[in-house]
């Protein structure tokens, strides 16, 4: 996974040289389904297409799948073709939340689909704006592709995998939600027993840029049999992305995450640190 993170200057250079590239704007707000599309319409990286969490990066919510289940292979493959993505192009994804909201999720989904060259814009939209790079508000018209992705479902952990207890569980939610002190969304507060808390936001600095490799290495355990989860399988991808930056084996994603785990009141819940 070469150049998992790229900076705004690199992206600007790729666009200027006419590199074969698809840019996805994954900005969004979980509390407002229309906010991401509105932000994209106001202005985006030239040529960027919008990747909406609810419309394109998730299936409809369900008790078993949680709030943001993965779409089916067929549905996501169709979306990738609609965006004009093929294995012969580079794909760059960005958001405005340091990757923790949706860019990491979109990156992971493209890796899941077998794309060989997916990158996340380090610092996201704020970094692009701070660099003074061009912004446009027109809606691009992609040329649909004929790509037939091959999905790697070994990257996914099921509820049964989590319940077995033989993998290290990494919880990407903020500490207060992990400890059960505050739960604004799900019925039960706390975490899956045995999980370690690595908040997604702790992996980036105050400017939403990823920490240095040395700092990431200190923050992340080296266990190969790890599973990453969060509230609904979105910010959990930030941990997986950080492992990719370090060149480490990728933890599996538990897509349903806490929203699926605590949909069954018989499953155990832990609180505290």
XYZ file of C-alpha atoms in Angstrom:
273
model
C 0.000 0.000 0.000
C 2.393 2.632 -1.238
C 1.684 6.285 -0.391
C -1.403 5.523 1.669
C -1.321 9.150 2.837
C -0.559 11.976 0.432
C -0.360 15.695 1.116
C -2.214 18.487 -0.661
C 0.840 19.496 -2.679
C 1.156 15.973 -4.083
C -2.513 15.850 -5.041
C -2.282 19.260 -6.714
C 0.718 18.031 -8.695
C -1.079 14.889 -9.811
C -4.060 16.915 -10.990
C -1.842 19.426 -12.803
C 0.020 16.710 -14.691
C -3.221 15.072 -15.794
C -2.630 11.848 -13.915
C -5.340 9.197 -14.239
C -7.038 9.870 -10.938
C -10.476 9.821 -9.311
C -10.968 12.084 -6.289
C -13.751 11.322 -3.817
C -15.051 13.980 -1.438
C -16.375 12.047 1.571
C -17.386 15.001 3.715
C -20.540 14.483 5.727
C -22.239 14.910 9.088
C -23.761 11.889 10.788
C -26.499 14.053 12.309
C -27.446 15.626 8.959
C -27.772 13.361 5.933
C -27.758 16.263 3.444
C -24.863 18.259 4.879
C -22.074 16.442 3.040
C -23.612 16.894 -0.385
C -24.251 20.570 0.377
C -20.619 21.112 1.411
C -19.445 19.426 -1.793
C -21.720 21.623 -3.926
C -20.337 24.746 -2.274
C -16.797 23.855 -3.266
C -14.518 20.864 -3.716
C -11.183 19.733 -5.112
C -11.411 20.101 -8.909
C -13.041 17.040 -10.414
C -13.972 15.518 -7.072
C -17.084 13.351 -6.873
C -19.103 13.150 -3.697
C -19.131 9.865 -1.749
C -22.075 9.963 0.616
C -22.017 7.820 3.751
C -25.700 6.886 3.623
C -26.194 6.719 -0.142
C -22.958 5.169 -1.391
C -20.851 3.925 1.523
C -23.534 2.089 3.509
C -26.590 -0.107 3.190
C -29.793 0.734 5.092
C -29.533 0.305 8.884
C -30.570 -2.962 10.513
C -30.329 -4.557 13.937
C -27.873 -7.188 12.734
C -25.854 -4.817 10.549
C -25.890 -1.696 12.728
C -26.349 1.904 11.634
C -23.959 1.778 8.662
C -23.827 -1.772 7.260
C -21.624 -2.407 4.273
C -23.433 -2.404 0.925
C -23.545 -5.661 -1.008
C -20.714 -6.524 -3.363
C -22.991 -5.924 -6.340
C -24.230 -2.564 -5.135
C -20.799 -1.172 -4.286
C -19.274 -2.536 -7.489
C -21.985 -0.714 -9.423
C -21.160 2.496 -7.566
C -17.442 2.138 -8.282
C -18.218 1.768 -11.977
C -20.508 4.816 -11.854
C -17.620 6.841 -10.411
C -15.428 5.677 -13.300
C -12.986 3.859 -11.027
C -10.754 1.125 -12.424
C -7.603 -0.564 -11.061
C -5.616 1.506 -13.570
C -6.355 4.835 -11.863
C -5.314 6.268 -8.536
C -8.093 7.111 -6.109
C -7.732 9.886 -3.530
C -10.284 10.304 -0.758
C -10.693 13.225 1.623
C -13.038 14.607 4.262
C -12.815 17.491 6.717
C -12.581 15.450 9.918
C -9.044 14.102 9.709
C -10.237 10.904 8.064
C -12.118 9.841 11.180
C -15.577 10.344 9.750
C -15.701 9.010 6.223
C -12.435 9.222 4.253
C -10.970 6.254 6.109
C -14.195 4.302 5.568
C -14.152 5.019 1.820
C -10.445 4.096 1.674
C -11.126 0.804 3.474
C -14.035 -0.040 1.181
C -11.874 0.436 -1.898
C -9.191 -1.793 -0.356
C -11.950 -4.322 0.394
C -12.919 -4.143 -3.308
C -9.348 -4.922 -4.309
C -8.264 -1.524 -5.624
C -4.437 -1.343 -5.661
C -3.853 2.419 -5.370
C -6.076 4.187 -2.857
C -4.832 7.237 -0.971
C -6.168 9.516 1.755
C -5.466 13.246 1.628
C -3.652 13.949 4.897
C -5.335 16.895 6.596
C -8.261 16.638 4.196
C -10.239 19.593 2.923
C -8.733 22.064 5.442
C -5.228 21.209 4.207
C -6.306 21.766 0.594
C -7.809 25.147 1.459
C -4.821 26.214 3.582
C -2.537 25.464 0.646
C -4.451 27.882 -1.568
C -5.153 25.233 -4.198
C -7.978 25.550 -6.759
C -11.590 24.962 -5.746
C -14.552 24.371 -8.021
C -18.279 24.002 -7.508
C -19.322 22.401 -10.799
C -20.611 18.825 -10.734
C -18.250 16.583 -12.717
C -19.621 13.985 -15.124
C -17.571 10.786 -14.666
C -17.092 8.283 -17.449
C -18.487 4.967 -16.161
C -16.066 2.054 -16.119
C -16.505 -1.685 -16.602
C -14.479 -2.775 -13.557
C -15.516 -6.025 -11.901
C -13.996 -5.831 -8.395
C -12.930 -8.869 -6.418
C -13.867 -8.334 -2.767
C -11.743 -9.635 0.103
C -14.203 -10.579 2.828
C -11.339 -11.826 4.986
C -10.974 -8.139 5.944
C -14.338 -8.322 7.744
C -15.129 -9.613 11.237
C -18.621 -10.816 12.110
C -20.390 -10.578 15.444
C -19.583 -14.254 15.951
C -15.872 -13.544 15.356
C -15.983 -10.820 17.994
C -17.899 -12.961 20.489
C -15.340 -15.784 20.227
C -12.880 -13.600 22.106
C -9.712 -14.809 20.382
C -8.796 -11.468 18.776
C -7.657 -8.170 20.225
C -10.553 -5.692 20.046
C -9.743 -2.043 19.305
C -12.509 0.488 20.024
C -12.156 3.762 18.075
C -14.851 5.746 19.916
C -14.092 8.675 22.236
C -13.065 7.666 25.736
C -16.269 8.798 27.432
C -18.355 6.545 25.182
C -15.970 3.621 25.609
C -16.097 3.959 29.391
C -19.883 4.237 29.354
C -19.967 7.751 30.792
C -21.860 9.195 27.825
C -23.814 7.416 25.094
C -25.730 9.800 22.811
C -26.820 7.267 20.183
C -27.018 3.621 21.180
C -29.293 2.023 23.809
C -26.502 0.667 26.023
C -23.401 2.541 27.226
C -19.992 0.921 27.478
C -17.870 -1.359 25.337
C -17.352 -4.954 24.292
C -15.594 -6.762 27.160
C -11.833 -6.955 26.715
C -11.615 -4.136 24.167
C -8.857 -1.510 24.200
C -9.745 2.112 23.558
C -7.837 3.923 20.791
C -9.974 6.968 19.910
C -9.816 7.726 16.188
C -9.192 11.378 16.966
C -6.067 10.511 18.957
C -4.305 9.356 15.783
C -4.221 12.837 14.244
C -2.853 16.156 15.467
C -4.628 19.462 16.040
C -4.529 20.167 12.269
C -6.149 16.802 11.468
C -2.905 15.392 10.057
C -1.828 11.917 11.009
C 0.743 11.579 13.763
C 4.299 10.671 12.825
C 5.031 6.982 12.214
C 6.880 6.773 15.550
C 3.878 8.238 17.387
C 1.449 5.950 15.583
C 3.624 2.947 16.414
C 3.440 3.853 20.100
C -0.330 4.330 19.973
C -1.205 1.080 18.191
C -0.689 -2.482 19.442
C 1.165 -4.853 17.143
C -1.200 -7.798 17.498
C -1.905 -9.343 14.106
C -5.238 -10.904 15.120
C -6.990 -7.603 15.809
C -10.515 -6.388 15.129
C -11.378 -2.693 14.917
C -14.813 -1.340 15.807
C -16.509 1.907 16.794
C -20.152 3.005 16.937
C -21.147 1.898 13.439
C -18.048 0.860 11.496
C -16.937 4.289 10.288
C -14.255 5.758 12.572
C -12.990 2.201 13.213
C -11.458 2.441 9.746
C -9.134 5.166 11.051
C -7.304 2.566 13.141
C -7.031 0.280 10.113
C -5.745 3.174 8.001
C -3.111 4.008 10.625
C -1.907 0.395 10.542
C -1.641 0.626 6.763
C 0.430 3.800 7.102
C 2.839 1.828 9.309
C 2.919 -1.102 6.903
C 1.444 -3.407 9.542
C -1.130 -6.167 9.003
C -4.604 -4.678 8.828
C -7.047 -5.326 11.674
C -10.350 -6.706 10.481
C -13.301 -4.332 10.481
C -16.400 -5.192 12.513
C -18.862 -3.224 10.354
C -21.839 -3.429 12.709
C -19.670 -2.330 15.632
C -21.293 -1.202 18.879
C -24.624 -0.432 17.188
C -24.964 -4.089 16.162
C -23.381 -5.608 19.273
C -25.735 -3.923 21.717
C -28.839 -4.530 19.598
C -29.025 -7.873 21.447
C -29.467 -7.227 25.195
C -28.092 -10.691 25.996
C -24.580 -9.725 24.819
C -22.173 -8.651 27.567
C -21.278 -5.000 28.094
C -18.317 -3.598 30.039
C -17.881 -0.097 31.454
C -14.941 1.849 32.820
C -11.402 1.885 31.505
